[in-house]
Amino acid sequence: MSTNDEKRKRVMDEIISTEETYVKHLTAIIEVFLRPLQQKASQPNPPVPLEQIPLVFSNIDQILRVNESLLAEFKKIDRESNQSTDTNNFGKVIEKYAPFLKCYTPFINNFESMLELLEKLKSREDFVKFLETAIQNPQCMGLSLSSLLITPVQRIPRYKLLFEELLRHTPENDPEYSDIEKGLKTI
């Protein structure tokens, strides 16, 4: 394996490992914060009123579904590449999923409003207690709700950086080169 191939493999491994961590973050948002708050919303005096929950979490469920599928595709390519000499085609995957990444737009556009609402909600003692308890959950990995909520905002630029790095270590005559280029243009 050439040095360039090794670098490509490291970048592909980084894409998978960061995607795994990212999916864990999204899952924590939903399982540790969103779902419990939705359940508490049906009780008297909930920490977050039902009508405000979508304002805090936007379309995080949709983002998780897209990224779980994306991760599964990356892992499948990685497994298959370990069994044959075929080129990993992460480029085709990102090109295929780029249109689905548009689901990030409402989340990113509403992010500042989310943070403002979270700050207002922190004036409620019951919400602060909920957050303090939730952050103790190992799924949160010690991260606050605000820290977890920023991860979707950071993910698209991260894809761009990772795929630019992958492109740098892909020979121009490799069939994947043009797929990575197309994927980058659509991100």
Tab-separated table of N, CA and C in Angstrom, residues 17-148:
chain	number	residue	atom	x	y	z
A	17	SER	N	-15.353	7.138	11.713
A	17	SER	CA	-15.329	7.312	13.172
A	17	SER	C	-16.014	8.603	13.608
A	18	THR	N	-15.825	9.690	12.843
A	18	THR	CA	-16.499	10.936	13.212
A	18	THR	C	-18.003	10.836	12.969
A	19	GLU	N	-18.392	10.077	11.944
A	19	GLU	CA	-19.826	9.879	11.683
A	19	GLU	C	-20.454	9.055	12.807
A	20	GLU	N	-19.739	8.050	13.295
A	20	GLU	CA	-20.243	7.242	14.417
A	20	GLU	C	-20.462	8.115	15.658
A	21	THR	N	-19.475	8.949	15.961
A	21	THR	CA	-19.601	9.851	17.116
A	21	THR	C	-20.754	10.821	16.918
A	22	TYR	N	-20.859	11.348	15.725
A	22	TYR	CA	-21.925	12.298	15.415
A	22	TYR	C	-23.304	11.656	15.583
A	23	VAL	N	-23.487	10.455	15.075
A	23	VAL	CA	-24.765	9.746	15.210
A	23	VAL	C	-25.063	9.485	16.697
A	24	LYS	N	-24.032	9.198	17.475
A	24	LYS	CA	-24.228	9.024	18.932
A	24	LYS	C	-24.706	10.322	19.564
A	25	HIS	N	-24.147	11.447	19.124
A	25	HIS	CA	-24.580	12.755	19.646
A	25	HIS	C	-26.045	13.021	19.306
A	26	LEU	N	-26.406	12.776	18.049
A	26	LEU	CA	-27.800	12.982	17.635
A	26	LEU	C	-28.744	12.076	18.415
A	27	THR	N	-28.337	10.832	18.602
A	27	THR	CA	-29.152	9.871	19.354
A	27	THR	C	-29.328	10.341	20.791
A	28	ALA	N	-28.274	10.858	21.382
A	28	ALA	CA	-28.359	11.376	22.757
A	28	ALA	C	-29.344	12.538	22.837
A	29	ILE	N	-29.299	13.440	21.864
A	29	ILE	CA	-30.239	14.574	21.858
A	29	ILE	C	-31.674	14.050	21.903
A	30	ILE	N	-31.943	13.046	21.082
A	30	ILE	CA	-33.312	12.532	20.972
A	30	ILE	C	-33.709	11.699	22.186
A	31	GLU	N	-32.843	10.764	22.572
A	31	GLU	CA	-33.206	9.828	23.644
A	31	GLU	C	-33.105	10.425	25.042
A	32	VAL	N	-32.159	11.324	25.255
A	32	VAL	CA	-31.933	11.865	26.596
A	32	VAL	C	-32.689	13.173	26.827
A	33	PHE	N	-32.908	13.933	25.775
A	33	PHE	CA	-33.548	15.241	25.933
A	33	PHE	C	-34.933	15.316	25.284
A	34	LEU	N	-34.992	15.110	23.971
A	34	LEU	CA	-36.250	15.308	23.241
A	34	LEU	C	-37.368	14.400	23.744
A	35	ARG	N	-37.170	13.091	23.706
A	35	ARG	CA	-38.247	12.150	24.091
A	35	ARG	C	-38.713	12.361	25.537
A	36	PRO	N	-37.794	12.464	26.509
A	36	PRO	CA	-38.263	12.718	27.875
A	36	PRO	C	-39.031	14.036	28.022
A	37	LEU	N	-38.593	15.072	27.315
A	37	LEU	CA	-39.322	16.348	27.388
A	37	LEU	C	-40.696	16.235	26.746
A	38	GLN	N	-40.801	15.465	25.675
A	38	GLN	CA	-42.108	15.237	25.054
A	38	GLN	C	-43.029	14.502	26.023
A	39	GLN	N	-42.500	13.520	26.726
A	39	GLN	CA	-43.313	12.777	27.696
A	39	GLN	C	-43.745	13.674	28.851
A	40	LYS	N	-42.833	14.508	29.335
A	40	LYS	CA	-43.154	15.399	30.455
A	40	LYS	C	-44.118	16.507	30.045
A	41	ALA	N	-44.176	16.806	28.745
A	41	ALA	CA	-45.028	17.884	28.256
A	41	ALA	C	-46.512	17.609	28.470
A	42	SER	N	-46.861	16.339	28.630
A	42	SER	CA	-48.269	15.998	28.852
A	42	SER	C	-48.658	16.125	30.334
A	43	GLN	N	-47.687	16.372	31.183
A	43	GLN	CA	-47.946	16.529	32.623
A	43	GLN	C	-48.192	18.007	32.936
A	44	PRO	N	-48.802	18.260	34.085
A	44	PRO	CA	-48.979	19.671	34.472
A	44	PRO	C	-47.607	20.328	34.731
A	45	ASN	N	-47.468	21.563	34.363
A	45	ASN	CA	-46.232	22.331	34.552
A	45	ASN	C	-44.983	21.615	34.038
A	46	PRO	N	-44.931	21.320	32.761
A	46	PRO	CA	-43.762	20.623	32.217
A	46	PRO	C	-42.539	21.549	32.181
A	47	PRO	N	-41.328	20.976	32.165
A	47	PRO	CA	-40.118	21.803	32.073
A	47	PRO	C	-40.088	22.639	30.785
A	48	VAL	N	-40.650	22.076	29.708
A	48	VAL	CA	-40.756	22.798	28.431
A	48	VAL	C	-42.166	22.567	27.906
A	49	PRO	N	-42.910	23.630	27.664
A	49	PRO	CA	-44.257	23.456	27.109
A	49	PRO	C	-44.201	22.750	25.750
A	50	LEU	N	-45.194	21.933	25.487
A	50	LEU	CA	-45.247	21.127	24.268
A	50	LEU	C	-45.012	21.956	23.004
A	51	GLU	N	-45.608	23.125	22.922
A	51	GLU	CA	-45.482	23.933	21.705
A	51	GLU	C	-44.067	24.491	21.505
A	52	GLN	N	-43.253	24.497	22.558
A	52	GLN	CA	-41.884	25.005	22.424
A	52	GLN	C	-40.872	23.907	22.074
A	53	ILE	N	-41.236	22.667	22.250
A	53	ILE	CA	-40.299	21.560	21.986
A	53	ILE	C	-39.801	21.573	20.542
A	54	PRO	N	-40.683	21.718	19.533
A	54	PRO	CA	-40.160	21.773	18.154
A	54	PRO	C	-39.247	22.975	17.906
A	55	LEU	N	-39.445	24.032	18.669
A	55	LEU	CA	-38.599	25.216	18.510
A	55	LEU	C	-37.187	24.961	19.035
A	56	VAL	N	-37.068	24.065	20.014
A	56	VAL	CA	-35.767	23.727	20.583
A	56	VAL	C	-35.053	22.666	19.741
A	57	PHE	N	-35.806	21.703	19.228
A	57	PHE	CA	-35.177	20.546	18.585
A	57	PHE	C	-35.331	20.507	17.067
A	58	SER	N	-36.135	21.386	16.524
A	58	SER	CA	-36.334	21.472	15.074
A	58	SER	C	-36.582	20.091	14.480
A	59	ASN	N	-35.866	19.741	13.431
A	59	ASN	CA	-36.069	18.475	12.727
A	59	ASN	C	-34.926	17.487	13.009
A	60	ILE	N	-34.485	17.440	14.245
A	60	ILE	CA	-33.354	16.589	14.631
A	60	ILE	C	-33.609	15.110	14.327
A	61	ASP	N	-34.863	14.666	14.418
A	61	ASP	CA	-35.194	13.265	14.090
A	61	ASP	C	-34.848	12.960	12.631
A	62	GLN	N	-35.208	13.861	11.743
A	62	GLN	CA	-34.947	13.693	10.310
A	62	GLN	C	-33.438	13.662	10.044
A	63	ILE	N	-32.711	14.542	10.684
A	63	ILE	CA	-31.254	14.586	10.521
A	63	ILE	C	-30.643	13.267	10.976
A	64	LEU	N	-31.112	12.744	12.104
A	64	LEU	CA	-30.587	11.461	12.593
A	64	LEU	C	-30.839	10.346	11.582
A	65	ARG	N	-32.043	10.270	11.045
A	65	ARG	CA	-32.353	9.201	10.072
A	65	ARG	C	-31.419	9.262	8.858
A	66	VAL	N	-31.186	10.461	8.346
A	66	VAL	CA	-30.289	10.623	7.192
A	66	VAL	C	-28.888	10.152	7.556
A	67	ASN	N	-28.414	10.556	8.726
A	67	ASN	CA	-27.047	10.226	9.093
A	67	ASN	C	-26.856	8.770	9.505
A	68	GLU	N	-27.884	8.149	10.025
A	68	GLU	CA	-27.787	6.710	10.288
A	68	GLU	C	-27.631	5.952	8.973
A	69	SER	N	-28.382	6.355	7.961
A	69	SER	CA	-28.276	5.723	6.640
A	69	SER	C	-26.916	5.996	6.007
A	70	LEU	N	-26.466	7.216	6.115
A	70	LEU	CA	-25.163	7.594	5.571
A	70	LEU	C	-24.051	6.771	6.227
A	71	LEU	N	-24.103	6.651	7.539
A	71	LEU	CA	-23.106	5.860	8.276
A	71	LEU	C	-23.137	4.400	7.829
A	72	ALA	N	-24.327	3.846	7.679
A	72	ALA	CA	-24.451	2.449	7.242
A	72	ALA	C	-23.811	2.258	5.863
A	73	GLU	N	-23.994	3.217	4.968
A	73	GLU	CA	-23.389	3.127	3.625
A	73	GLU	C	-21.867	3.213	3.702
A	74	PHE	N	-21.350	4.132	4.520
A	74	PHE	CA	-19.896	4.239	4.673
A	74	PHE	C	-19.318	2.927	5.208
A	75	LYS	N	-19.977	2.361	6.215
A	75	LYS	CA	-19.489	1.112	6.809
A	75	LYS	C	-19.553	-0.046	5.809
A	76	LYS	N	-20.593	-0.071	5.009
A	76	LYS	CA	-20.741	-1.136	4.015
A	76	LYS	C	-19.592	-1.074	3.000
A	77	ILE	N	-19.301	0.111	2.526
A	77	ILE	CA	-18.200	0.276	1.576
A	77	ILE	C	-16.886	-0.138	2.226
A	78	ASP	N	-16.696	0.259	3.469
A	78	ASP	CA	-15.462	-0.083	4.175
A	78	ASP	C	-15.328	-1.600	4.323
A	79	ARG	N	-16.410	-2.286	4.696
A	79	ARG	CA	-16.383	-3.758	4.825
A	79	ARG	C	-16.076	-4.414	3.495
A	80	GLU	N	-16.752	-3.949	2.457
A	80	GLU	CA	-16.567	-4.539	1.129
A	80	GLU	C	-15.160	-4.299	0.604
A	81	SER	N	-14.585	-3.156	0.929
A	81	SER	CA	-13.235	-2.858	0.439
A	81	SER	C	-12.203	-3.743	1.127
A	82	ASN	N	-12.502	-4.183	2.331
A	82	ASN	CA	-11.577	-5.061	3.044
A	82	ASN	C	-11.629	-6.478	2.494
A	83	GLN	N	-12.654	-6.795	1.714
A	83	GLN	CA	-12.815	-8.147	1.171
A	83	GLN	C	-12.386	-8.235	-0.288
A	84	SER	N	-12.088	-7.112	-0.911
A	84	SER	CA	-11.707	-7.140	-2.322
A	84	SER	C	-10.714	-6.023	-2.608
A	85	THR	N	-10.320	-5.900	-3.839
A	85	THR	CA	-9.393	-4.841	-4.237
A	85	THR	C	-10.122	-3.657	-4.854
A	86	ASP	N	-11.446	-3.678	-4.806
A	86	ASP	CA	-12.225	-2.578	-5.385
A	86	ASP	C	-11.929	-1.273	-4.660
A	87	THR	N	-12.065	-0.203	-5.391
A	87	THR	CA	-11.885	1.129	-4.827
A	87	THR	C	-13.056	1.433	-3.896
A	88	ASN	N	-12.723	2.027	-2.739
A	88	ASN	CA	-13.781	2.533	-1.864
A	88	ASN	C	-14.441	3.659	-2.618
A	89	ASN	N	-15.770	3.705	-2.634
A	89	ASN	CA	-16.374	4.823	-3.328
A	89	ASN	C	-17.216	5.672	-2.395
A	90	PHE	N	-16.513	6.311	-1.469
A	90	PHE	CA	-17.154	7.253	-0.568
A	90	PHE	C	-17.706	8.423	-1.367
A	91	GLY	N	-17.077	8.729	-2.491
A	91	GLY	CA	-17.527	9.838	-3.331
A	91	GLY	C	-18.945	9.651	-3.816
A	92	LYS	N	-19.264	8.450	-4.296
A	92	LYS	CA	-20.629	8.176	-4.766
A	92	LYS	C	-21.640	8.307	-3.623
A	93	VAL	N	-21.237	7.868	-2.428
A	93	VAL	CA	-22.144	7.945	-1.273
A	93	VAL	C	-22.444	9.403	-0.934
A	94	ILE	N	-21.410	10.229	-0.850
A	94	ILE	CA	-21.662	11.628	-0.479
A	94	ILE	C	-22.434	12.331	-1.586
A	95	GLU	N	-22.171	11.943	-2.825
A	95	GLU	CA	-22.930	12.513	-3.944
A	95	GLU	C	-24.410	12.107	-3.836
A	96	LYS	N	-24.641	10.847	-3.501
A	96	LYS	CA	-26.016	10.340	-3.362
A	96	LYS	C	-26.750	11.030	-2.205
A	97	TYR	N	-26.039	11.270	-1.090
A	97	TYR	CA	-26.682	11.831	0.095
A	97	TYR	C	-26.701	13.349	0.145
A	98	ALA	N	-25.935	13.993	-0.699
A	98	ALA	CA	-25.887	15.461	-0.673
A	98	ALA	C	-27.278	16.102	-0.724
A	99	PRO	N	-28.198	15.646	-1.587
A	99	PRO	CA	-29.536	16.270	-1.584
A	99	PRO	C	-30.266	16.106	-0.242
A	100	PHE	N	-30.007	15.002	0.453
A	100	PHE	CA	-30.664	14.777	1.743
A	100	PHE	C	-30.098	15.678	2.831
A	101	LEU	N	-28.894	16.181	2.614
A	101	LEU	CA	-28.282	17.063	3.597
A	101	LEU	C	-28.989	18.419	3.649
A	102	LYS	N	-29.869	18.653	2.685
A	102	LYS	CA	-30.675	19.881	2.715
A	102	LYS	C	-31.591	19.920	3.938
A	103	CYS	N	-31.815	18.743	4.543
A	103	CYS	CA	-32.650	18.711	5.754
A	103	CYS	C	-31.989	19.482	6.900
A	104	TYR	N	-30.719	19.799	6.762
A	104	TYR	CA	-30.018	20.592	7.779
A	104	TYR	C	-30.435	22.057	7.751
A	105	THR	N	-30.926	22.518	6.612
A	105	THR	CA	-31.216	23.939	6.433
A	105	THR	C	-32.146	24.507	7.502
A	106	PRO	N	-33.311	23.889	7.779
A	106	PRO	CA	-34.173	24.468	8.818
A	106	PRO	C	-33.487	24.486	10.187
A	107	PHE	N	-32.748	23.424	10.492
A	107	PHE	CA	-32.060	23.352	11.784
A	107	PHE	C	-31.047	24.487	11.908
A	108	ILE	N	-30.218	24.643	10.887
A	108	ILE	CA	-29.169	25.671	10.922
A	108	ILE	C	-29.784	27.072	10.928
A	109	ASN	N	-30.814	27.278	10.116
A	109	ASN	CA	-31.462	28.594	10.064
A	109	ASN	C	-32.106	28.987	11.385
A	110	ASN	N	-32.545	27.998	12.158
A	110	ASN	CA	-33.213	28.277	13.433
A	110	ASN	C	-32.294	28.142	14.642
A	111	PHE	N	-31.030	27.881	14.405
A	111	PHE	CA	-30.129	27.570	15.510
A	111	PHE	C	-30.022	28.709	16.530
A	112	GLU	N	-29.857	29.932	16.071
A	112	GLU	CA	-29.740	31.064	17.005
A	112	GLU	C	-31.009	31.207	17.849
A	113	SER	N	-32.159	31.027	17.231
A	113	SER	CA	-33.429	31.089	17.958
A	113	SER	C	-33.517	29.975	18.999
A	114	MET	N	-33.015	28.786	18.619
A	114	MET	CA	-32.994	27.658	19.570
A	114	MET	C	-32.201	28.026	20.810
A	115	LEU	N	-31.005	28.572	20.580
A	115	LEU	CA	-30.149	28.936	21.716
A	115	LEU	C	-30.788	30.014	22.590
A	116	GLU	N	-31.437	30.979	21.941
A	116	GLU	CA	-32.120	32.033	22.706
A	116	GLU	C	-33.235	31.444	23.557
A	117	LEU	N	-34.007	30.538	22.979
A	117	LEU	CA	-35.086	29.895	23.727
A	117	LEU	C	-34.528	29.056	24.872
A	118	LEU	N	-33.453	28.331	24.607
A	118	LEU	CA	-32.827	27.536	25.670
A	118	LEU	C	-32.405	28.429	26.838
A	119	GLU	N	-31.828	29.578	26.522
A	119	GLU	CA	-31.422	30.511	27.581
A	119	GLU	C	-32.629	30.979	28.396
A	120	LYS	N	-33.732	31.282	27.722
A	120	LYS	CA	-34.953	31.698	28.428
A	120	LYS	C	-35.473	30.561	29.309
A	121	LEU	N	-35.439	29.346	28.760
A	121	LEU	CA	-35.936	28.190	29.511
A	121	LEU	C	-35.087	27.904	30.746
A	122	LYS	N	-33.830	28.303	30.710
A	122	LYS	CA	-32.937	28.072	31.852
A	122	LYS	C	-33.312	28.931	33.062
A	123	SER	N	-34.248	29.839	32.863
A	123	SER	CA	-34.747	30.613	34.011
A	123	SER	C	-35.763	29.789	34.812
A	124	ARG	N	-36.160	28.654	34.244
A	124	ARG	CA	-37.115	27.760	34.910
A	124	ARG	C	-36.340	26.703	35.700
A	125	GLU	N	-36.593	26.666	36.974
A	125	GLU	CA	-35.877	25.737	37.855
A	125	GLU	C	-36.083	24.273	37.442
A	126	ASP	N	-37.303	23.923	37.031
A	126	ASP	CA	-37.571	22.533	36.636
A	126	ASP	C	-36.785	22.143	35.372
A	127	PHE	N	-36.593	23.098	34.462
A	127	PHE	CA	-35.815	22.812	33.254
A	127	PHE	C	-34.336	22.645	33.598
A	128	VAL	N	-33.828	23.494	34.463
A	128	VAL	CA	-32.418	23.397	34.888
A	128	VAL	C	-32.176	22.054	35.572
A	129	LYS	N	-33.098	21.623	36.419
A	129	LYS	CA	-32.953	20.316	37.087
A	129	LYS	C	-32.983	19.187	36.054
A	130	PHE	N	-33.876	19.305	35.089
A	130	PHE	CA	-33.947	18.298	34.019
A	130	PHE	C	-32.598	18.215	33.293
A	131	LEU	N	-32.037	19.372	32.926
A	131	LEU	CA	-30.758	19.404	32.217
A	131	LEU	C	-29.633	18.805	33.060
A	132	GLU	N	-29.620	19.153	34.345
A	132	GLU	CA	-28.573	18.632	35.238
A	132	GLU	C	-28.643	17.116	35.348
A	133	THR	N	-29.841	16.588	35.415
A	133	THR	CA	-30.019	15.133	35.482
A	133	THR	C	-29.651	14.490	34.152
A	134	ALA	N	-30.110	15.075	33.076
A	134	ALA	CA	-29.880	14.510	31.744
A	134	ALA	C	-28.400	14.428	31.399
A	135	ILE	N	-27.651	15.449	31.762
A	135	ILE	CA	-26.231	15.478	31.389
A	135	ILE	C	-25.442	14.366	32.093
A	136	GLN	N	-26.016	13.823	33.162
A	136	GLN	CA	-25.363	12.714	33.871
A	136	GLN	C	-25.471	11.402	33.092
A	137	ASN	N	-26.386	11.365	32.145
A	137	ASN	CA	-26.568	10.157	31.333
A	137	ASN	C	-25.293	9.911	30.520
A	138	PRO	N	-24.757	8.682	30.571
A	138	PRO	CA	-23.527	8.382	29.823
A	138	PRO	C	-23.636	8.641	28.311
A	139	GLN	N	-24.852	8.572	27.765
A	139	GLN	CA	-25.038	8.858	26.337
A	139	GLN	C	-24.608	10.276	25.977
A	140	CYS	N	-24.668	11.181	26.946
A	140	CYS	CA	-24.304	12.581	26.687
A	140	CYS	C	-22.795	12.791	26.642
A	141	MET	N	-22.057	11.825	27.107
A	141	MET	CA	-20.588	11.910	27.101
A	141	MET	C	-20.096	13.198	27.756
A	142	GLY	N	-20.832	13.651	28.772
A	142	GLY	CA	-20.446	14.857	29.494
A	142	GLY	C	-20.782	16.153	28.779
A	143	LEU	N	-21.497	16.076	27.668
A	143	LEU	CA	-21.824	17.277	26.891
A	143	LEU	C	-23.197	17.825	27.271
A	144	SER	N	-23.299	19.129	27.306
A	144	SER	CA	-24.570	19.787	27.593
A	144	SER	C	-25.472	19.718	26.368
A	145	LEU	N	-26.736	20.048	26.564
A	145	LEU	CA	-27.666	20.084	25.439
A	145	LEU	C	-27.197	21.083	24.382
A	146	SER	N	-26.754	22.251	24.794
A	146	SER	CA	-26.265	23.260	23.840
A	146	SER	C	-25.072	22.737	23.045
A	147	SER	N	-24.169	22.043	23.736
A	147	SER	CA	-22.994	21.482	23.055
A	147	SER	C	-23.395	20.411	22.055
A	148	LEU	N	-24.391	19.632	22.385
A	148	LEU	CA	-24.865	18.598	21.455
A	148	LEU	C	-25.616	19.218	20.282
